[in-house]
Structure formats: C-alpha cells, structure tokens
Amino acid sequence: QRGRMADNEVPMSEQTAYTEFLSPEEEILFLRQEARRIGRQLKSLQGLLDRSRIAAAAQAARDAAVSAEKTTQEKYLQLLLDNSPDIIIMLYRDGRFAYCTDAFLRHAGISRFSEVSGQPYLEVFKTFADRQWLEHIHGIFTSSMTEKRTVVIEEVLDISRNGRPRNYSIHF
C-alpha cells in the first residue's frame, strides 16, 4: 500500500491548485477525505512500528536464551575439562599454551597453569622430551596448522620423568 494512491486521491503538489476551484463545502469534504486518508496511513505505520517492536523484543529474548545456553555449555565443558583424568592441552594457533588439564600439570611437575599460560609448547615440552622428538612434533604441528587438517599420532612419552613412559594419543 505504501507509495500507491487510490484512484480518487490527488497528489500533494496538485492539491493546492485543486482546492482553489472548490466551494467551501467541497473543500471541507476534500479535507475530511484527506484527514481519513492520512489517518489510515498513520494507522498502517503504527501497525508496522508495533510489529517491528515485537520482532525486536522477540530477537532480544532469543539472543538472551542463546547466550544463557552458551554460558551453560561453557560451564559444563569447563567442568568436564577440570575433572578429566586425561592430559589435555589446548594451544593457540601460534603454539602457545591456551589451556591444559591438571593431569598434565601433575605429570609435568608444574604447580600452576600460570607457569605455562602463553608459553610456547616447545619450551614447556623440552623439560620431558629430547630435541629430536621436539623437532618431530613441531613438524607435525606446523604441517597440521598449514594444511588446516587434523593429525593424530601415537607417542610413548615419560612426561612424569619417573622412568615409566606411557602411550599418548596426540591430536593436532
């Protein structure tokens, strides 16, 4: 309906000229029709505005629900990671420590995550791995990042340095 005129409507530019030829009674009738037309347009615009407000409120409620669900999932994931008996290490793309489980900290003899947070993994790993293994693992990490593909390797490591190496599945 917007932008369209009814057959009996006169464009605004022509209205002044049109009303000059009307008698006072005809002009009153014309103005009443114009008032009704403007009233209909106003009512239509008010309905559009109301629908826009309702849509905005619905979107805000949806966003709040999604945010709450995401927060719940993040808390659950954190709880899972915090209580995992497995060694889990997450690195930033440049190879710096972003996260590790307490299991890794215990096995590596590190007392707090803050000691490794943001540190390059090669610096941390050199406490329990030889240079040849570090070069090997760095090659795999670099290749995985460059090619943007997941690589899984099986390695035997003595992270605890207690003379009892364990098998580890390493995912890049």
mmCIF file of C-alpha atoms in Angstrom:
data_model
loop_
_atom_site.group_PDB
_atom_site.id
_atom_site.type_symbol
_atom_site.label_atom_id
_atom_site.label_comp_id
_atom_site.label_asym_id
_atom_site.label_seq_id
_atom_site.Cartn_x
_atom_site.Cartn_y
_atom_site.Cartn_z
ATOM 1 C CA GLN A 1 0.000 0.000 0.000
ATOM 2 C CA ARG A 2 2.901 2.353 0.611
ATOM 3 C CA GLY A 3 3.608 4.741 -2.225
ATOM 4 C CA ARG A 4 0.346 3.956 -4.040
ATOM 5 C CA MET A 5 -2.526 6.394 -4.314
ATOM 6 C CA ALA A 6 -6.157 5.471 -4.601
ATOM 7 C CA ASP A 7 -7.964 6.411 -7.800
ATOM 8 C CA ASN A 8 -9.754 9.297 -6.087
ATOM 9 C CA GLU A 9 -6.601 10.731 -4.432
ATOM 10 C CA VAL A 10 -4.853 13.818 -5.712
ATOM 11 C CA PRO A 11 -1.067 14.224 -5.414
ATOM 12 C CA MET A 12 0.031 16.826 -2.818
ATOM 13 C CA SER A 13 1.582 19.073 -5.471
ATOM 14 C CA GLU A 14 -1.774 19.301 -7.238
ATOM 15 C CA GLN A 15 -3.896 19.615 -4.089
ATOM 16 C CA THR A 16 -3.372 23.341 -3.632
ATOM 17 C CA ALA A 17 -4.346 24.052 -7.219
ATOM 18 C CA TYR A 18 -7.211 21.577 -6.946
ATOM 19 C CA THR A 19 -8.685 23.158 -3.813
ATOM 20 C CA GLU A 20 -8.644 26.675 -5.333
ATOM 21 C CA PHE A 21 -11.590 25.681 -7.532
ATOM 22 C CA LEU A 22 -13.678 24.122 -4.765
ATOM 23 C CA SER A 23 -16.521 25.686 -2.901
ATOM 24 C CA PRO A 24 -16.079 25.884 0.904
ATOM 25 C CA GLU A 25 -18.320 22.834 1.376
ATOM 26 C CA GLU A 26 -16.375 20.870 -1.241
ATOM 27 C CA GLU A 27 -13.101 21.949 0.331
ATOM 28 C CA ILE A 28 -14.305 20.743 3.762
ATOM 29 C CA LEU A 29 -15.313 17.431 2.216
ATOM 30 C CA PHE A 30 -11.933 17.186 0.477
ATOM 31 C CA LEU A 31 -10.075 17.956 3.720
ATOM 32 C CA ARG A 32 -12.112 15.351 5.604
ATOM 33 C CA GLN A 33 -11.202 12.757 2.969
ATOM 34 C CA GLU A 34 -7.553 13.780 3.257
ATOM 35 C CA ALA A 35 -7.739 13.503 7.037
ATOM 36 C CA ARG A 36 -9.209 9.980 6.724
ATOM 37 C CA ARG A 37 -6.509 9.015 4.205
ATOM 38 C CA ILE A 38 -3.764 10.345 6.467
ATOM 39 C CA GLY A 39 -5.394 8.590 9.428
ATOM 40 C CA ARG A 40 -5.320 5.270 7.534
ATOM 41 C CA GLN A 41 -1.667 5.820 6.646
ATOM 42 C CA LEU A 42 -0.877 6.669 10.261
ATOM 43 C CA LYS A 43 -2.695 3.550 11.479
ATOM 44 C CA SER A 44 -0.799 1.429 8.952
ATOM 45 C CA LEU A 45 2.518 2.947 10.022
ATOM 46 C CA GLN A 46 1.641 2.433 13.690
ATOM 47 C CA GLY A 47 0.931 -1.248 12.975
ATOM 48 C CA LEU A 48 4.262 -1.551 11.190
ATOM 49 C CA LEU A 49 6.027 0.100 14.110
ATOM 50 C CA ASP A 50 4.270 -2.222 16.584
ATOM 51 C CA ARG A 51 5.277 -5.295 14.565
ATOM 52 C CA SER A 52 8.867 -4.039 14.435
ATOM 53 C CA ARG A 53 8.906 -3.573 18.211
ATOM 54 C CA ILE A 54 7.521 -7.076 18.743
ATOM 55 C CA ALA A 55 10.107 -8.542 16.371
ATOM 56 C CA ALA A 56 12.922 -6.662 18.139
ATOM 57 C CA ALA A 57 11.713 -7.887 21.542
ATOM 58 C CA ALA A 58 11.495 -11.469 20.242
ATOM 59 C CA GLN A 59 15.025 -11.219 18.811
ATOM 60 C CA ALA A 60 16.343 -9.851 22.124
ATOM 61 C CA ALA A 61 14.680 -12.714 24.025
ATOM 62 C CA ARG A 62 16.109 -15.246 21.579
ATOM 63 C CA ASP A 63 19.603 -13.732 21.890
ATOM 64 C CA ALA A 64 19.361 -13.847 25.697
ATOM 65 C CA ALA A 65 18.290 -17.516 25.597
ATOM 66 C CA VAL A 66 21.124 -18.425 23.217
ATOM 67 C CA SER A 67 23.602 -16.573 25.410
ATOM 68 C CA ALA A 68 22.345 -18.342 28.545
ATOM 69 C CA GLU A 69 22.580 -21.728 26.798
ATOM 70 C CA LYS A 70 26.102 -20.942 25.599
ATOM 71 C CA THR A 71 27.147 -19.951 29.121
ATOM 72 C CA THR A 72 25.692 -23.205 30.479
ATOM 73 C CA GLN A 73 27.531 -25.240 27.835
ATOM 74 C CA GLU A 74 30.795 -23.399 28.529
ATOM 75 C CA LYS A 75 30.452 -24.097 32.269
ATOM 76 C CA TYR A 76 29.737 -27.769 31.557
ATOM 77 C CA LEU A 77 32.732 -28.043 29.205
ATOM 78 C CA GLN A 78 34.958 -26.360 31.787
ATOM 79 C CA LEU A 79 33.697 -28.782 34.442
ATOM 80 C CA LEU A 80 34.454 -31.745 32.162
ATOM 81 C CA LEU A 81 37.941 -30.478 31.393
ATOM 82 C CA ASP A 82 38.703 -29.602 35.018
ATOM 83 C CA ASN A 83 37.751 -33.111 36.146
ATOM 84 C CA SER A 84 39.293 -35.071 33.292
ATOM 85 C CA PRO A 85 41.924 -37.618 34.331
ATOM 86 C CA ASP A 86 43.440 -37.317 30.844
ATOM 87 C CA ILE A 87 46.136 -34.962 29.727
ATOM 88 C CA ILE A 88 44.500 -32.355 27.533
ATOM 89 C CA ILE A 89 46.418 -29.403 26.154
ATOM 90 C CA MET A 90 44.967 -26.639 24.013
ATOM 91 C CA LEU A 91 47.274 -24.352 22.100
ATOM 92 C CA TYR A 92 46.742 -21.082 20.312
ATOM 93 C CA ARG A 93 47.438 -21.147 16.575
ATOM 94 C CA ASP A 94 50.959 -19.880 17.188
ATOM 95 C CA GLY A 95 51.732 -22.794 19.523
ATOM 96 C CA ARG A 96 51.406 -21.030 22.870
ATOM 97 C CA PHE A 97 49.592 -22.710 25.761
ATOM 98 C CA ALA A 98 45.928 -21.689 25.973
ATOM 99 C CA TYR A 99 44.779 -24.408 28.409
ATOM 100 C CA CYS A 100 45.850 -27.666 29.974
ATOM 101 C CA THR A 101 44.256 -30.038 32.438
ATOM 102 C CA ASP A 102 45.507 -30.534 35.961
ATOM 103 C CA ALA A 103 46.556 -34.038 34.891
ATOM 104 C CA PHE A 104 49.188 -32.535 32.582
ATOM 105 C CA LEU A 105 50.366 -30.134 35.267
ATOM 106 C CA ARG A 106 50.748 -33.018 37.767
ATOM 107 C CA HIS A 107 52.613 -35.286 35.326
ATOM 108 C CA ALA A 108 54.884 -32.485 34.117
ATOM 109 C CA GLY A 109 55.623 -31.333 37.675
ATOM 110 C CA ILE A 110 54.163 -27.879 37.100
ATOM 111 C CA SER A 111 52.393 -26.392 40.097
ATOM 112 C CA ARG A 112 50.084 -23.842 38.405
ATOM 113 C CA PHE A 113 48.765 -23.202 34.913
ATOM 114 C CA SER A 114 50.035 -19.629 35.141
ATOM 115 C CA GLU A 115 53.570 -21.052 34.821
ATOM 116 C CA VAL A 116 52.835 -22.286 31.287
ATOM 117 C CA SER A 117 49.992 -19.981 30.209
ATOM 118 C CA GLY A 118 51.015 -18.243 26.999
ATOM 119 C CA GLN A 119 54.333 -20.123 26.841
ATOM 120 C CA PRO A 120 55.410 -21.824 23.590
ATOM 121 C CA TYR A 121 54.711 -25.553 23.806
ATOM 122 C CA LEU A 122 58.280 -26.376 22.719
ATOM 123 C CA GLU A 123 59.630 -24.546 25.778
ATOM 124 C CA VAL A 124 57.311 -26.478 28.089
ATOM 125 C CA PHE A 125 57.830 -29.848 26.389
ATOM 126 C CA LYS A 126 61.634 -29.624 26.446
ATOM 127 C CA THR A 127 61.512 -30.428 30.170
ATOM 128 C CA PHE A 128 60.469 -34.022 29.363
ATOM 129 C CA ALA A 129 61.321 -34.551 25.671
ATOM 130 C CA ASP A 130 64.555 -34.686 23.717
ATOM 131 C CA ARG A 131 65.440 -32.348 20.851
ATOM 132 C CA GLN A 132 64.766 -34.951 18.154
ATOM 133 C CA TRP A 133 61.206 -35.568 19.416
ATOM 134 C CA LEU A 134 60.603 -31.803 19.724
ATOM 135 C CA GLU A 135 61.630 -31.302 16.088
ATOM 136 C CA HIS A 136 59.399 -34.208 15.055
ATOM 137 C CA ILE A 137 56.368 -32.891 16.965
ATOM 138 C CA HIS A 138 56.969 -29.327 15.757
ATOM 139 C CA GLY A 139 56.992 -30.546 12.139
ATOM 140 C CA ILE A 140 53.651 -32.273 12.649
ATOM 141 C CA PHE A 141 52.162 -29.233 14.430
ATOM 142 C CA THR A 142 53.343 -26.864 11.680
ATOM 143 C CA SER A 143 52.067 -29.140 8.915
ATOM 144 C CA SER A 144 48.698 -29.555 10.624
ATOM 145 C CA MET A 145 48.283 -25.791 11.018
ATOM 146 C CA THR A 146 49.454 -25.000 7.470
ATOM 147 C CA GLU A 147 47.256 -27.616 5.825
ATOM 148 C CA LYS A 148 44.362 -26.998 8.250
ATOM 149 C CA ARG A 149 43.832 -30.681 8.834
ATOM 150 C CA THR A 150 43.595 -32.873 11.897
ATOM 151 C CA VAL A 151 46.530 -35.167 12.560
ATOM 152 C CA VAL A 152 46.528 -37.905 15.213
ATOM 153 C CA ILE A 153 49.733 -39.612 16.277
ATOM 154 C CA GLU A 154 50.538 -42.204 18.931
ATOM 155 C CA GLU A 155 53.626 -41.461 21.023
ATOM 156 C CA VAL A 156 55.341 -43.029 24.028
ATOM 157 C CA LEU A 157 56.468 -40.349 26.468
ATOM 158 C CA ASP A 158 57.720 -40.114 30.018
ATOM 159 C CA ILE A 159 56.099 -36.795 30.896
ATOM 160 C CA SER A 160 56.382 -37.553 34.618
ATOM 161 C CA ARG A 161 60.093 -38.379 34.204
ATOM 162 C CA ASN A 162 59.643 -41.363 36.521
ATOM 163 C CA GLY A 163 61.127 -43.999 34.212
ATOM 164 C CA ARG A 164 57.681 -45.344 33.226
ATOM 165 C CA PRO A 165 56.735 -43.953 29.804
ATOM 166 C CA ARG A 166 53.080 -44.076 28.757
ATOM 167 C CA ASN A 167 51.327 -44.246 25.423
ATOM 168 C CA TYR A 168 49.686 -40.991 24.381
ATOM 169 C CA SER A 169 47.328 -40.189 21.535
ATOM 170 C CA ILE A 170 48.182 -36.687 20.337
ATOM 171 C CA HIS A 171 45.644 -34.786 18.250
ATOM 172 C CA PHE A 172 46.656 -31.720 16.246
#
